[in-house]
């Protein structure tokens, strides 16, 4: 699918702010793809669709997960962890996007997971550091993004887990697996 076609599909499903975030994630991801020799076409398409399902009604997402191959344990956690997995299935079913790297980048963009591939890492990181974000400590992650992709992804995992702990929130197990995985890869 071409970029302009993807944008035409995604824009009406999002708020204006979320759509702008999506375009910034795409631009950031393409920059990272340049640095780390990843397919720009793949990261761009994954970025455009990554938050596609963010505003689906919760009841609809719940039904969708129950009727799909997606793990039902997603439903035991906060609904924020649903939109990536749901979008990854929708893009294949509705638009025939069956590239595994693109689908997995969409699927795991919120939590990460162990064994994440490079396209997936670029989206995971770009979603966090796009220029519209202002998380505590984000400048350190932006600096690291230019030096070591795995180290920067580990910082994203760590910061997100720290943030969730501070709110006494539930944490999806893949988020911990991602943290451990990135730690084993850092500086290698
Ligand atoms: O959709 P975005 O806002 O662009 O970003 P996102 O999909 O990376 O994250 C959405 C929210 O999900 C964010 O507030 C952090 C939260 N989150 C990330 N990992 C987990 C999580 N929430 C829970 N409960 N558990 C997690 O493992
Ligand atoms: Fe998201
Ligand atoms: Fe996002």
Tab-separated table of C-alpha atoms and ligand atoms in Angstrom:
chain	number	residue	atom	x	y	z
A	1	UNK	CA	0.000	0.000	0.000
A	2	UNK	CA	1.190	3.515	-0.821
A	3	UNK	CA	1.762	6.134	1.861
A	4	UNK	CA	-1.000	8.462	0.619
A	5	UNK	CA	-3.526	5.604	0.529
A	6	UNK	CA	-2.627	4.632	4.098
A	7	UNK	CA	-2.956	8.214	5.292
A	8	UNK	CA	-6.379	8.511	3.670
A	9	UNK	CA	-7.550	5.451	5.597
A	10	UNK	CA	-6.059	6.427	8.950
A	11	UNK	CA	-6.835	10.149	9.172
A	12	UNK	CA	-10.631	9.840	9.596
A	13	UNK	CA	-10.176	7.233	12.350
A	14	UNK	CA	-8.098	9.550	14.535
A	15	UNK	CA	-8.420	12.882	16.303
A	16	UNK	CA	-6.480	15.716	14.726
A	17	UNK	CA	-3.876	15.608	17.505
A	18	UNK	CA	-3.453	11.847	17.177
A	19	UNK	CA	-3.154	12.158	13.415
A	20	UNK	CA	-0.393	14.753	13.783
A	21	UNK	CA	1.341	12.451	16.271
A	22	UNK	CA	1.087	9.665	13.691
A	23	UNK	CA	2.764	11.780	10.993
A	24	UNK	CA	5.528	12.766	13.423
A	25	UNK	CA	6.083	9.101	14.343
A	26	UNK	CA	6.363	8.287	10.625
A	27	UNK	CA	8.900	11.062	10.050
A	28	UNK	CA	10.915	10.066	13.133
A	29	UNK	CA	10.812	6.407	12.137
A	30	UNK	CA	12.080	7.184	8.623
A	31	UNK	CA	14.976	9.122	10.162
A	32	UNK	CA	15.851	6.158	12.376
A	33	UNK	CA	15.492	3.791	9.412
A	34	UNK	CA	18.110	5.852	7.594
A	35	UNK	CA	20.488	5.613	10.534
A	36	UNK	CA	20.039	1.896	11.123
A	37	UNK	CA	19.627	0.658	7.530
A	38	UNK	CA	16.035	-0.435	7.852
A	39	UNK	CA	13.401	-0.352	5.100
A	40	UNK	CA	11.917	3.149	5.038
A	41	UNK	CA	8.799	1.919	3.259
A	42	UNK	CA	8.110	-0.640	5.989
A	43	UNK	CA	8.627	1.677	8.938
A	44	UNK	CA	6.568	4.387	7.276
A	45	UNK	CA	3.575	2.113	6.701
A	46	UNK	CA	3.833	0.630	10.205
A	47	UNK	CA	4.017	4.116	11.714
A	48	UNK	CA	0.993	5.363	9.800
A	49	UNK	CA	-1.123	2.449	11.061
A	50	UNK	CA	0.339	2.044	14.567
A	51	UNK	CA	-2.455	3.921	16.394
A	52	UNK	CA	-5.175	3.183	13.844
A	53	UNK	CA	-7.354	1.303	16.385
A	54	UNK	CA	-6.759	3.704	19.297
A	55	UNK	CA	-10.281	5.131	19.254
A	56	UNK	CA	-12.318	2.006	18.645
A	57	UNK	CA	-14.983	1.520	21.316
A	58	UNK	CA	-13.631	-0.667	24.134
A	59	UNK	CA	-16.504	-3.102	23.819
A	60	UNK	CA	-15.753	-3.570	20.145
A	61	UNK	CA	-12.038	-4.151	20.809
A	62	UNK	CA	-12.876	-6.665	23.525
A	63	UNK	CA	-15.136	-8.631	21.167
A	64	UNK	CA	-12.519	-8.390	18.455
A	65	UNK	CA	-9.804	-9.860	20.694
A	66	UNK	CA	-12.081	-12.683	21.871
A	67	UNK	CA	-12.882	-13.613	18.266
A	68	UNK	CA	-9.291	-13.411	16.998
A	69	UNK	CA	-6.080	-15.387	17.436
A	70	UNK	CA	-4.789	-12.645	19.732
A	71	UNK	CA	-4.044	-13.735	23.317
A	72	UNK	CA	-7.102	-13.309	25.540
A	73	UNK	CA	-4.897	-12.340	28.480
A	74	UNK	CA	-4.715	-8.855	26.903
A	75	UNK	CA	-8.190	-8.372	28.369
A	76	UNK	CA	-6.825	-8.812	31.922
A	77	UNK	CA	-4.751	-5.654	31.468
A	78	UNK	CA	-5.411	-1.988	30.821
A	79	UNK	CA	-7.177	-1.275	27.548
A	80	UNK	CA	-4.209	0.835	26.405
A	81	UNK	CA	-2.436	-2.413	25.533
A	82	UNK	CA	-5.225	-3.492	23.152
A	83	UNK	CA	-5.037	-1.004	20.285
A	84	UNK	CA	-1.728	-2.227	18.817
A	85	UNK	CA	-2.678	-5.913	18.654
A	86	UNK	CA	-6.137	-5.061	17.301
A	87	UNK	CA	-4.739	-2.777	14.577
A	88	UNK	CA	-2.218	-5.424	13.493
A	89	UNK	CA	-5.041	-7.851	12.732
A	90	UNK	CA	-7.324	-5.229	11.162
A	91	UNK	CA	-4.686	-4.040	8.669
A	92	UNK	CA	-4.271	-7.573	7.380
A	93	UNK	CA	-7.971	-8.417	7.275
A	94	UNK	CA	-9.146	-5.135	5.754
A	95	UNK	CA	-6.208	-3.954	3.699
A	96	UNK	CA	-4.217	-7.124	2.994
A	97	UNK	CA	-1.085	-5.897	4.767
A	98	UNK	CA	0.534	-9.235	5.532
A	99	UNK	CA	4.183	-8.274	5.968
A	100	UNK	CA	5.173	-9.796	9.291
A	101	UNK	CA	7.580	-7.018	10.275
A	102	UNK	CA	4.983	-4.317	9.612
A	103	UNK	CA	2.257	-6.224	11.448
A	104	UNK	CA	4.508	-6.950	14.436
A	105	UNK	CA	5.716	-3.354	14.612
A	106	UNK	CA	2.065	-2.281	14.906
A	107	UNK	CA	1.198	-5.108	17.275
A	108	UNK	CA	3.982	-4.574	19.796
A	109	UNK	CA	4.408	-0.797	19.612
A	110	UNK	CA	2.977	-0.186	23.119
A	111	UNK	CA	4.643	-2.950	25.145
A	112	UNK	CA	7.505	-4.276	23.044
A	113	UNK	CA	8.358	-7.949	23.594
A	114	UNK	CA	11.363	-10.271	23.729
A	115	UNK	CA	13.014	-10.868	20.365
A	116	UNK	CA	11.732	-7.715	18.731
A	117	UNK	CA	13.070	-7.199	15.183
A	118	UNK	CA	14.605	-4.006	13.860
A	119	UNK	CA	11.498	-2.594	12.135
A	120	UNK	CA	9.584	-3.195	15.373
A	121	UNK	CA	12.297	-1.481	17.432
A	122	UNK	CA	12.269	1.580	15.196
A	123	UNK	CA	8.506	2.017	15.666
A	124	UNK	CA	8.690	1.328	19.413
A	125	UNK	CA	11.327	4.052	19.765
A	126	UNK	CA	9.884	6.552	17.258
A	127	UNK	CA	6.506	6.470	19.027
A	128	UNK	CA	8.243	7.528	22.238
A	129	UNK	CA	10.687	10.173	20.958
A	130	UNK	CA	8.677	11.905	18.206
A	131	UNK	CA	9.144	15.681	18.580
A	132	UNK	CA	5.671	16.246	20.077
A	133	UNK	CA	6.411	14.111	23.159
A	134	UNK	CA	7.589	15.547	26.461
A	135	UNK	CA	8.202	12.657	28.863
A	136	UNK	CA	10.604	13.160	31.790
A	137	UNK	CA	14.118	12.266	30.630
A	138	UNK	CA	13.163	12.154	26.968
A	139	UNK	CA	16.201	14.146	25.800
A	140	UNK	CA	18.475	11.378	27.053
A	141	UNK	CA	16.487	8.856	25.025
A	142	UNK	CA	16.663	11.113	21.941
A	143	UNK	CA	20.461	11.361	22.332
A	144	UNK	CA	20.799	7.606	22.742
A	145	UNK	CA	18.575	7.008	19.693
A	146	UNK	CA	21.402	8.422	17.567
A	147	UNK	CA	23.977	6.102	19.144
A	148	UNK	CA	22.561	2.694	20.080
A	149	UNK	CA	19.108	1.531	19.016
A	150	UNK	CA	18.904	-1.245	21.637
A	151	UNK	CA	20.051	0.993	24.457
A	152	UNK	CA	17.507	3.639	23.464
A	153	UNK	CA	14.725	1.011	23.312
A	154	UNK	CA	15.768	-0.220	26.758
A	155	UNK	CA	15.414	3.333	28.084
A	156	UNK	CA	11.901	3.497	26.637
A	157	UNK	CA	10.994	0.203	28.356
A	158	UNK	CA	12.541	1.299	31.629
A	159	UNK	CA	10.894	4.725	31.618
A	160	UNK	CA	7.504	3.263	30.735
A	161	UNK	CA	7.718	0.581	33.435
A	162	UNK	CA	8.861	3.192	35.977
A	163	UNK	CA	5.934	5.407	35.002
A	164	UNK	CA	3.455	2.526	35.308
A	165	UNK	CA	4.887	1.472	38.695
A	166	UNK	CA	4.546	5.024	39.991
A	167	UNK	CA	0.850	4.867	39.127
A	168	UNK	CA	0.397	1.364	40.616
A	169	UNK	CA	-0.762	0.282	37.160
A	170	UNK	CA	-0.859	-3.263	35.860
A	171	UNK	CA	2.022	-4.063	33.510
A	172	UNK	CA	1.612	-6.471	30.606
A	173	UNK	CA	4.263	-9.240	30.778
A	174	UNK	CA	5.632	-8.421	27.294
A	175	UNK	CA	6.686	-5.032	28.681
A	176	UNK	CA	9.005	-6.792	31.156
A	177	UNK	CA	10.221	-9.222	28.493
A	178	UNK	CA	11.096	-6.258	26.268
A	179	UNK	CA	13.027	-4.582	29.091
A	180	UNK	CA	15.097	-7.714	29.725
A	181	UNK	CA	15.653	-8.358	26.022
A	182	UNK	CA	16.924	-4.852	25.262
A	183	UNK	CA	19.203	-5.014	28.312
A	184	UNK	CA	20.889	-8.170	27.012
A	185	UNK	CA	21.515	-6.488	23.625
A	186	UNK	CA	22.828	-3.134	24.795
A	187	UNK	CA	26.290	-2.125	23.562
A	188	UNK	CA	26.596	-5.264	21.491
B	1	LIG	O1	-0.739	5.206	21.729
B	1	LIG	P1	0.303	6.183	22.200
B	1	LIG	O2	-0.213	7.129	23.245
B	1	LIG	O3	0.985	6.906	21.078
B	1	LIG	O4	1.490	5.355	22.921
B	1	LIG	P2	1.576	3.827	23.381
B	1	LIG	O5	0.703	2.964	22.541
B	1	LIG	O6	3.037	3.486	23.394
B	1	LIG	O7	1.136	3.828	24.904
B	1	LIG	C1	-0.145	4.086	25.333
B	1	LIG	C2	-0.216	3.974	26.827
B	1	LIG	O8	-0.046	2.632	27.239
B	1	LIG	C3	0.822	4.776	27.602
B	1	LIG	O9	0.132	5.618	28.517
B	1	LIG	C4	1.630	3.785	28.375
B	1	LIG	C5	0.704	2.618	28.444
B	1	LIG	N1	1.378	1.316	28.560
B	1	LIG	C6	2.497	0.892	27.950
B	1	LIG	N2	2.833	-0.357	28.329
B	1	LIG	C7	1.880	-0.735	29.221
B	1	LIG	C8	0.953	0.331	29.354
B	1	LIG	N3	-0.110	0.284	30.185
B	1	LIG	C9	-0.281	-0.823	30.915
B	1	LIG	N4	-1.283	-0.855	31.770
B	1	LIG	N5	0.569	-1.895	30.839
B	1	LIG	C10	1.671	-1.903	30.016
B	1	LIG	O10	2.416	-2.882	29.956
B	2	LIG	FE1	-0.216	3.529	20.620
B	3	LIG	FE1	1.477	6.367	19.087
